[in-house]
mmCIF file of C-alpha atoms in Angstrom:
data_model
loop_
_atom_site.group_PDB
_atom_site.id
_atom_site.type_symbol
_atom_site.label_atom_id
_atom_site.label_comp_id
_atom_site.label_asym_id
_atom_site.label_seq_id
_atom_site.Cartn_x
_atom_site.Cartn_y
_atom_site.Cartn_z
ATOM 1 C CA MET A 1 99.633 -63.420 -65.635
ATOM 2 C CA ARG A 2 101.616 -64.643 -68.265
ATOM 3 C CA PHE A 3 98.565 -67.526 -69.354
ATOM 4 C CA LEU A 4 96.392 -64.072 -69.654
ATOM 5 C CA ARG A 5 99.805 -62.433 -71.810
ATOM 6 C CA VAL A 6 99.130 -64.997 -74.166
ATOM 7 C CA VAL A 7 96.521 -65.235 -74.530
ATOM 8 C CA VAL A 8 95.441 -61.844 -74.891
ATOM 9 C CA ILE A 9 98.615 -61.694 -77.602
ATOM 10 C CA ILE A 10 96.159 -64.740 -79.411
ATOM 11 C CA GLY A 11 92.759 -62.840 -79.042
ATOM 12 C CA VAL A 12 94.585 -59.422 -81.049
ATOM 13 C CA VAL A 13 96.400 -61.845 -83.695
ATOM 14 C CA LEU A 14 93.059 -63.425 -85.097
ATOM 15 C CA GLY A 15 91.251 -60.724 -84.410
ATOM 16 C CA ALA A 16 93.478 -59.173 -87.191
ATOM 17 C CA LEU A 17 93.909 -61.736 -88.425
ATOM 18 C CA PHE A 18 90.118 -61.845 -88.537
ATOM 19 C CA VAL A 19 89.614 -58.166 -90.269
ATOM 20 C CA GLY A 20 92.559 -58.563 -92.155
ATOM 21 C CA VAL A 21 90.280 -61.610 -93.957
ATOM 22 C CA ASP A 22 87.409 -59.691 -93.669
ATOM 23 C CA ARG A 23 88.769 -56.778 -95.414
ATOM 24 C CA TRP A 24 90.454 -58.518 -98.767
ATOM 25 C CA ALA A 25 86.690 -60.359 -98.839
ATOM 26 C CA VAL A 26 84.898 -57.083 -98.880
ATOM 27 C CA GLY A 27 87.228 -56.364 -101.746
ATOM 28 C CA TYR A 28 86.896 -59.491 -103.667
ATOM 29 C CA ALA A 29 83.139 -59.051 -103.177
ATOM 30 C CA GLU A 30 83.230 -55.291 -104.639
ATOM 31 C CA ASN A 31 85.261 -55.850 -107.737
ATOM 32 C CA ARG A 32 83.192 -59.258 -108.407
ATOM 33 C CA LEU A 33 79.658 -57.481 -107.975
ATOM 34 C CA ALA A 34 81.424 -54.216 -110.365
ATOM 35 C CA GLU A 35 82.026 -56.159 -113.624
ATOM 36 C CA ARG A 36 79.012 -58.288 -112.941
ATOM 37 C CA ILE A 37 76.706 -54.620 -112.732
ATOM 38 C CA GLN A 38 78.322 -53.165 -115.779
ATOM 39 C CA ALA A 39 78.145 -56.422 -117.735
ATOM 40 C CA ARG A 40 74.509 -56.625 -116.880
ATOM 41 C CA GLN A 41 73.305 -53.305 -118.098
ATOM 42 C CA GLY A 42 75.914 -53.522 -120.347
ATOM 43 C CA LEU A 43 77.887 -50.822 -119.789
ATOM 44 C CA ALA A 44 80.970 -48.835 -121.617
ATOM 45 C CA GLY A 45 82.914 -46.020 -119.269
ATOM 46 C CA THR A 46 83.866 -47.579 -115.718
ATOM 47 C CA SER A 47 82.130 -49.055 -111.959
ATOM 48 C CA GLU A 48 83.242 -48.629 -108.764
ATOM 49 C CA VAL A 49 80.883 -49.921 -105.720
ATOM 50 C CA GLU A 50 81.794 -49.822 -102.028
ATOM 51 C CA ILE A 51 79.947 -52.082 -99.565
ATOM 52 C CA HIS A 52 79.640 -50.050 -96.072
ATOM 53 C CA GLY A 53 79.033 -52.518 -92.604
ATOM 54 C CA PHE A 54 81.397 -54.800 -90.734
ATOM 55 C CA PRO A 55 82.187 -57.069 -90.567
ATOM 56 C CA PHE A 56 81.319 -57.778 -93.510
ATOM 57 C CA LEU A 57 81.350 -61.818 -93.939
ATOM 58 C CA THR A 58 78.252 -61.817 -91.397
ATOM 59 C CA GLN A 59 76.153 -59.739 -93.201
ATOM 60 C CA ALA A 60 77.056 -62.058 -96.030
ATOM 61 C CA LEU A 61 76.372 -65.206 -94.755
ATOM 62 C CA SER A 62 72.664 -64.300 -93.880
ATOM 63 C CA HIS A 63 72.374 -62.692 -97.397
ATOM 64 C CA ASP A 64 71.821 -59.451 -96.287
ATOM 65 C CA LEU A 65 73.999 -56.265 -96.973
ATOM 66 C CA ASP A 66 72.973 -53.122 -94.824
ATOM 67 C CA ARG A 67 73.860 -50.029 -97.862
ATOM 68 C CA VAL A 68 76.252 -50.447 -101.097
ATOM 69 C CA ASP A 69 76.814 -47.238 -102.856
ATOM 70 C CA LEU A 70 77.398 -47.454 -106.831
ATOM 71 C CA ARG A 71 79.560 -44.667 -108.732
ATOM 72 C CA LEU A 72 79.471 -45.270 -112.865
ATOM 73 C CA ARG A 73 81.684 -43.028 -114.962
ATOM 74 C CA GLY A 74 81.033 -42.445 -118.261
ATOM 75 C CA VAL A 75 78.119 -44.523 -118.634
ATOM 76 C CA GLU A 76 76.951 -44.677 -122.173
ATOM 77 C CA ALA A 77 73.320 -45.728 -121.932
ATOM 78 C CA MET A 78 70.977 -47.055 -124.828
ATOM 79 C CA ALA A 79 67.452 -46.277 -125.500
ATOM 80 C CA GLU A 80 64.907 -46.370 -128.194
ATOM 81 C CA GLY A 81 67.990 -46.712 -129.690
ATOM 82 C CA ARG A 82 70.398 -43.911 -129.016
ATOM 83 C CA LYS A 83 72.688 -43.964 -126.986
ATOM 84 C CA THR A 84 73.470 -41.058 -124.528
ATOM 85 C CA ARG A 85 76.944 -40.481 -122.562
ATOM 86 C CA LEU A 86 76.021 -39.867 -119.136
ATOM 87 C CA SER A 87 79.709 -38.440 -117.203
ATOM 88 C CA GLU A 88 78.721 -39.941 -113.626
ATOM 89 C CA VAL A 89 76.241 -41.952 -111.673
ATOM 90 C CA ASP A 90 76.256 -41.864 -108.182
ATOM 91 C CA ALA A 91 73.883 -44.572 -106.243
ATOM 92 C CA SER A 92 73.913 -45.657 -102.710
ATOM 93 C CA PHE A 93 71.186 -49.151 -102.326
ATOM 94 C CA HIS A 94 69.913 -49.925 -99.004
ATOM 95 C CA GLY A 95 68.743 -52.561 -97.781
ATOM 96 C CA VAL A 96 70.015 -55.065 -100.388
ATOM 97 C CA LYS A 97 69.208 -58.469 -100.457
ATOM 98 C CA LEU A 98 71.387 -61.372 -101.590
ATOM 99 C CA ASN A 99 71.061 -63.560 -104.497
ATOM 100 C CA GLY A 100 71.075 -67.210 -103.183
ATOM 101 C CA ASP A 101 74.833 -67.587 -105.203
ATOM 102 C CA TYR A 102 75.924 -64.120 -104.588
ATOM 103 C CA SER A 103 75.789 -62.615 -108.631
ATOM 104 C CA GLY A 104 73.916 -59.869 -107.450
ATOM 105 C CA GLY A 105 70.677 -58.236 -105.217
ATOM 106 C CA THR A 106 67.510 -56.513 -104.836
ATOM 107 C CA ALA A 107 67.063 -52.906 -103.015
ATOM 108 C CA GLU A 108 64.337 -51.912 -100.630
ATOM 109 C CA ARG A 109 65.052 -48.901 -101.569
ATOM 110 C CA ALA A 110 67.805 -46.615 -103.639
ATOM 111 C CA GLU A 111 68.443 -42.934 -103.912
ATOM 112 C CA GLY A 112 71.178 -41.026 -106.021
ATOM 113 C CA SER A 113 72.041 -39.086 -109.411
ATOM 114 C CA ALA A 114 74.262 -38.165 -112.668
ATOM 115 C CA LEU A 115 74.701 -36.260 -114.990
ATOM 116 C CA ILE A 116 74.630 -35.472 -118.906
ATOM 117 C CA THR A 117 77.531 -32.066 -119.916
ATOM 118 C CA TYR A 118 76.570 -29.802 -122.598
ATOM 119 C CA ALA A 119 79.215 -31.921 -124.624
ATOM 120 C CA ASP A 120 76.623 -34.766 -124.079
ATOM 121 C CA LEU A 121 73.622 -33.743 -124.252
ATOM 122 C CA THR A 122 74.592 -32.061 -127.383
ATOM 123 C CA ALA A 123 75.906 -35.328 -129.411
ATOM 124 C CA ALA A 124 72.141 -36.857 -127.399
ATOM 125 C CA SER A 125 69.885 -34.271 -129.481
ATOM 126 C CA GLN A 126 71.351 -35.661 -133.116
ATOM 127 C CA THR A 127 70.015 -32.823 -134.698
ATOM 128 C CA GLY A 128 73.265 -31.097 -135.164
ATOM 129 C CA ALA A 129 72.238 -28.360 -132.583
ATOM 130 C CA THR A 130 74.713 -27.027 -129.705
ATOM 131 C CA LEU A 131 73.027 -26.386 -126.322
ATOM 132 C CA THR A 132 75.011 -24.845 -123.391
ATOM 133 C CA TYR A 133 73.836 -23.197 -120.452
ATOM 134 C CA GLY A 134 70.525 -20.397 -120.491
ATOM 135 C CA GLY A 135 71.521 -19.279 -117.850
ATOM 136 C CA ALA A 136 68.811 -20.137 -114.879
ATOM 137 C CA PRO A 137 68.021 -23.770 -113.216
ATOM 138 C CA GLY A 138 66.003 -25.531 -115.622
ATOM 139 C CA LYS A 139 67.130 -23.419 -118.615
ATOM 140 C CA VAL A 140 69.406 -24.365 -121.393
ATOM 141 C CA LYS A 141 70.846 -22.231 -124.277
ATOM 142 C CA VAL A 142 70.085 -24.389 -128.147
ATOM 143 C CA THR A 143 72.150 -22.732 -131.338
ATOM 144 C CA ALA A 144 70.981 -24.675 -134.752
ATOM 145 C CA GLY A 145 71.117 -23.518 -138.113
ATOM 146 C CA VAL A 146 68.149 -23.477 -140.485
ATOM 147 C CA THR A 147 67.754 -23.572 -143.762
ATOM 148 C CA VAL A 148 65.530 -21.007 -144.695
ATOM 149 C CA LEU A 149 64.426 -20.826 -149.154
ATOM 150 C CA GLY A 150 67.540 -21.394 -149.695
ATOM 151 C CA ARG A 151 69.981 -19.421 -146.630
ATOM 152 C CA THR A 152 70.933 -20.673 -143.564
ATOM 153 C CA LEU A 153 70.090 -19.129 -140.497
ATOM 154 C CA THR A 154 71.852 -19.465 -137.488
ATOM 155 C CA ARG A 155 69.396 -19.283 -134.918
ATOM 156 C CA SER A 156 70.106 -19.599 -130.670
ATOM 157 C CA VAL A 157 66.710 -19.400 -128.524
ATOM 158 C CA VAL A 158 66.762 -20.550 -124.419
ATOM 159 C CA SER A 159 64.791 -23.787 -123.937
ATOM 160 C CA THR A 160 64.005 -25.500 -120.231
ATOM 161 C CA VAL A 161 64.776 -28.498 -119.844
ATOM 162 C CA ALA A 162 62.405 -31.104 -117.980
ATOM 163 C CA LEU A 163 61.900 -33.961 -116.797
ATOM 164 C CA VAL A 164 58.072 -35.057 -118.589
ATOM 165 C CA ASP A 165 56.076 -38.481 -118.476
ATOM 166 C CA ALA A 166 56.794 -40.597 -121.462
ATOM 167 C CA GLU A 167 53.803 -40.376 -124.647
ATOM 168 C CA ASP A 168 55.258 -43.784 -125.926
ATOM 169 C CA GLY A 169 52.954 -46.439 -123.270
ATOM 170 C CA LYS A 170 55.945 -47.697 -121.321
ATOM 171 C CA GLY A 171 55.969 -45.782 -118.872
ATOM 172 C CA GLY A 172 58.684 -43.356 -116.625
ATOM 173 C CA LYS A 173 60.090 -39.991 -117.284
ATOM 174 C CA VAL A 174 61.906 -38.836 -120.705
ATOM 175 C CA VAL A 175 63.707 -35.373 -120.845
ATOM 176 C CA ARG A 176 63.049 -33.308 -122.336
ATOM 177 C CA VAL A 177 64.150 -30.587 -124.059
ATOM 178 C CA HIS A 178 62.074 -27.671 -125.212
ATOM 179 C CA ALA A 179 62.946 -23.719 -126.720
ATOM 180 C CA ASP A 180 59.869 -21.226 -124.648
ATOM 181 C CA GLU A 181 60.045 -19.460 -127.362
ATOM 182 C CA VAL A 182 61.768 -18.775 -131.446
ATOM 183 C CA PRO A 183 61.747 -15.444 -133.569
ATOM 184 C CA GLY A 184 59.569 -15.721 -136.194
ATOM 185 C CA GLU A 185 61.035 -12.559 -138.120
ATOM 186 C CA GLY A 186 58.109 -12.931 -140.148
ATOM 187 C CA LEU A 187 59.122 -16.470 -142.615
ATOM 188 C CA PRO A 188 56.316 -18.868 -142.980
ATOM 189 C CA GLY A 189 57.336 -22.182 -141.574
ATOM 190 C CA ILE A 190 60.518 -20.637 -139.738
ATOM 191 C CA GLU A 191 59.970 -22.139 -136.082
ATOM 192 C CA GLY A 192 58.413 -24.772 -137.328
ATOM 193 C CA LEU A 193 61.657 -25.865 -139.157
ATOM 194 C CA VAL A 194 64.048 -23.983 -136.402
ATOM 195 C CA ARG A 195 62.047 -26.200 -133.309
ATOM 196 C CA LYS A 196 63.533 -29.407 -135.774
ATOM 197 C CA LYS A 197 66.620 -28.553 -134.535
ATOM 198 C CA THR A 198 66.367 -27.115 -131.385
ATOM 199 C CA ASP A 199 63.189 -29.652 -129.514
ATOM 200 C CA PHE A 200 64.333 -33.437 -128.969
ATOM 201 C CA ASP A 201 63.000 -35.967 -125.683
ATOM 202 C CA ARG A 202 64.923 -38.731 -124.302
ATOM 203 C CA ARG A 203 64.764 -41.616 -122.475
ATOM 204 C CA LEU A 204 68.250 -42.867 -120.247
ATOM 205 C CA ASP A 205 65.922 -45.577 -118.159
ATOM 206 C CA GLY A 206 68.224 -47.445 -120.480
ATOM 207 C CA GLY A 207 71.399 -47.278 -118.978
ATOM 208 C CA LEU A 208 69.885 -47.692 -115.192
ATOM 209 C CA PRO A 209 69.795 -50.284 -112.599
ATOM 210 C CA ALA A 210 65.588 -51.635 -113.524
ATOM 211 C CA GLY A 211 63.243 -49.669 -110.863
ATOM 212 C CA LEU A 212 65.902 -46.737 -110.566
ATOM 213 C CA GLN A 213 64.170 -44.156 -111.649
ATOM 214 C CA LEU A 214 64.431 -40.831 -112.801
ATOM 215 C CA SER A 215 62.295 -38.586 -110.377
ATOM 216 C CA ALA A 216 63.912 -34.883 -110.463
ATOM 217 C CA LEU A 217 65.790 -32.077 -112.616
ATOM 218 C CA THR A 218 67.690 -29.266 -112.988
ATOM 219 C CA SER A 219 70.400 -27.505 -114.989
ATOM 220 C CA ASP A 220 73.720 -25.805 -113.512
ATOM 221 C CA GLU A 221 76.458 -24.433 -115.227
ATOM 222 C CA THR A 222 78.393 -27.691 -115.000
ATOM 223 C CA GLY A 223 75.498 -29.635 -116.889
ATOM 224 C CA VAL A 224 71.727 -31.229 -115.801
ATOM 225 C CA HIS A 225 71.446 -32.612 -112.922
ATOM 226 C CA LEU A 226 68.667 -35.392 -112.914
ATOM 227 C CA SER A 227 67.711 -37.255 -109.067
ATOM 228 C CA LEU A 228 67.272 -40.326 -108.406
ATOM 229 C CA SER A 229 65.187 -43.222 -106.853
ATOM 230 C CA GLY A 230 63.094 -46.970 -106.679
ATOM 231 C CA SER A 231 62.281 -49.102 -104.733
ATOM 232 C CA ASN A 232 62.961 -53.225 -105.500
ATOM 233 C CA VAL A 233 66.185 -52.169 -107.096
ATOM 234 C CA VAL A 234 67.940 -54.408 -108.972
ATOM 235 C CA LEU A 235 71.617 -54.144 -108.309
ATOM 236 C CA ALA A 236 72.881 -56.885 -110.248
ATOM 237 C CA GLY A 237 72.339 -60.411 -111.906
ATOM 238 C CA SER A 238 73.231 -63.464 -113.417
#
């Protein structure tokens, strides 16, 4: 009985040590992977990684991770020389195959979401227009000042914010804000002047891991919500 008791105690101690080492290893790996993702994407803001599954060490030895969650906050994404801030990006990567040197990996598939607040969308417009909620999903209110015959007129329009196919030959999707209707008020050329302030397209893929694409969009009081998905998504690299 004493021998069995000793064996049980040793087993418990070794098990606790293994769990402790495994949790330390996964914490270290999460921090390093977050740093690599941030450096690879050239991102401002903060990044956080959570690796799921236990034990981690056996997953690491096989170079296969079941699931990795990525959380980015205050991301400044560069695309076509323009900076767009994404307040939140949350993504889950499934079936991650780690590189030989553990510097990153590629996921079989991934899905997630991103949020652009109206303040960030206002800055992204780069036209001086102010964007707020438009009162319905997929709608935004755009307010801008235009100069007509020496007078500055302030006009507000309800616009549709949507994902459309890029027209620059690079493929992918862009976020498009387009006024549903612009009151002309009998002044020639005013619609064109207003649309120069209110209508715009913006790419965001410059701030996303390679292979993760915009797939859907809607809006509510908090901002514009983007759905993300992709296959063979590069999580990080050397």
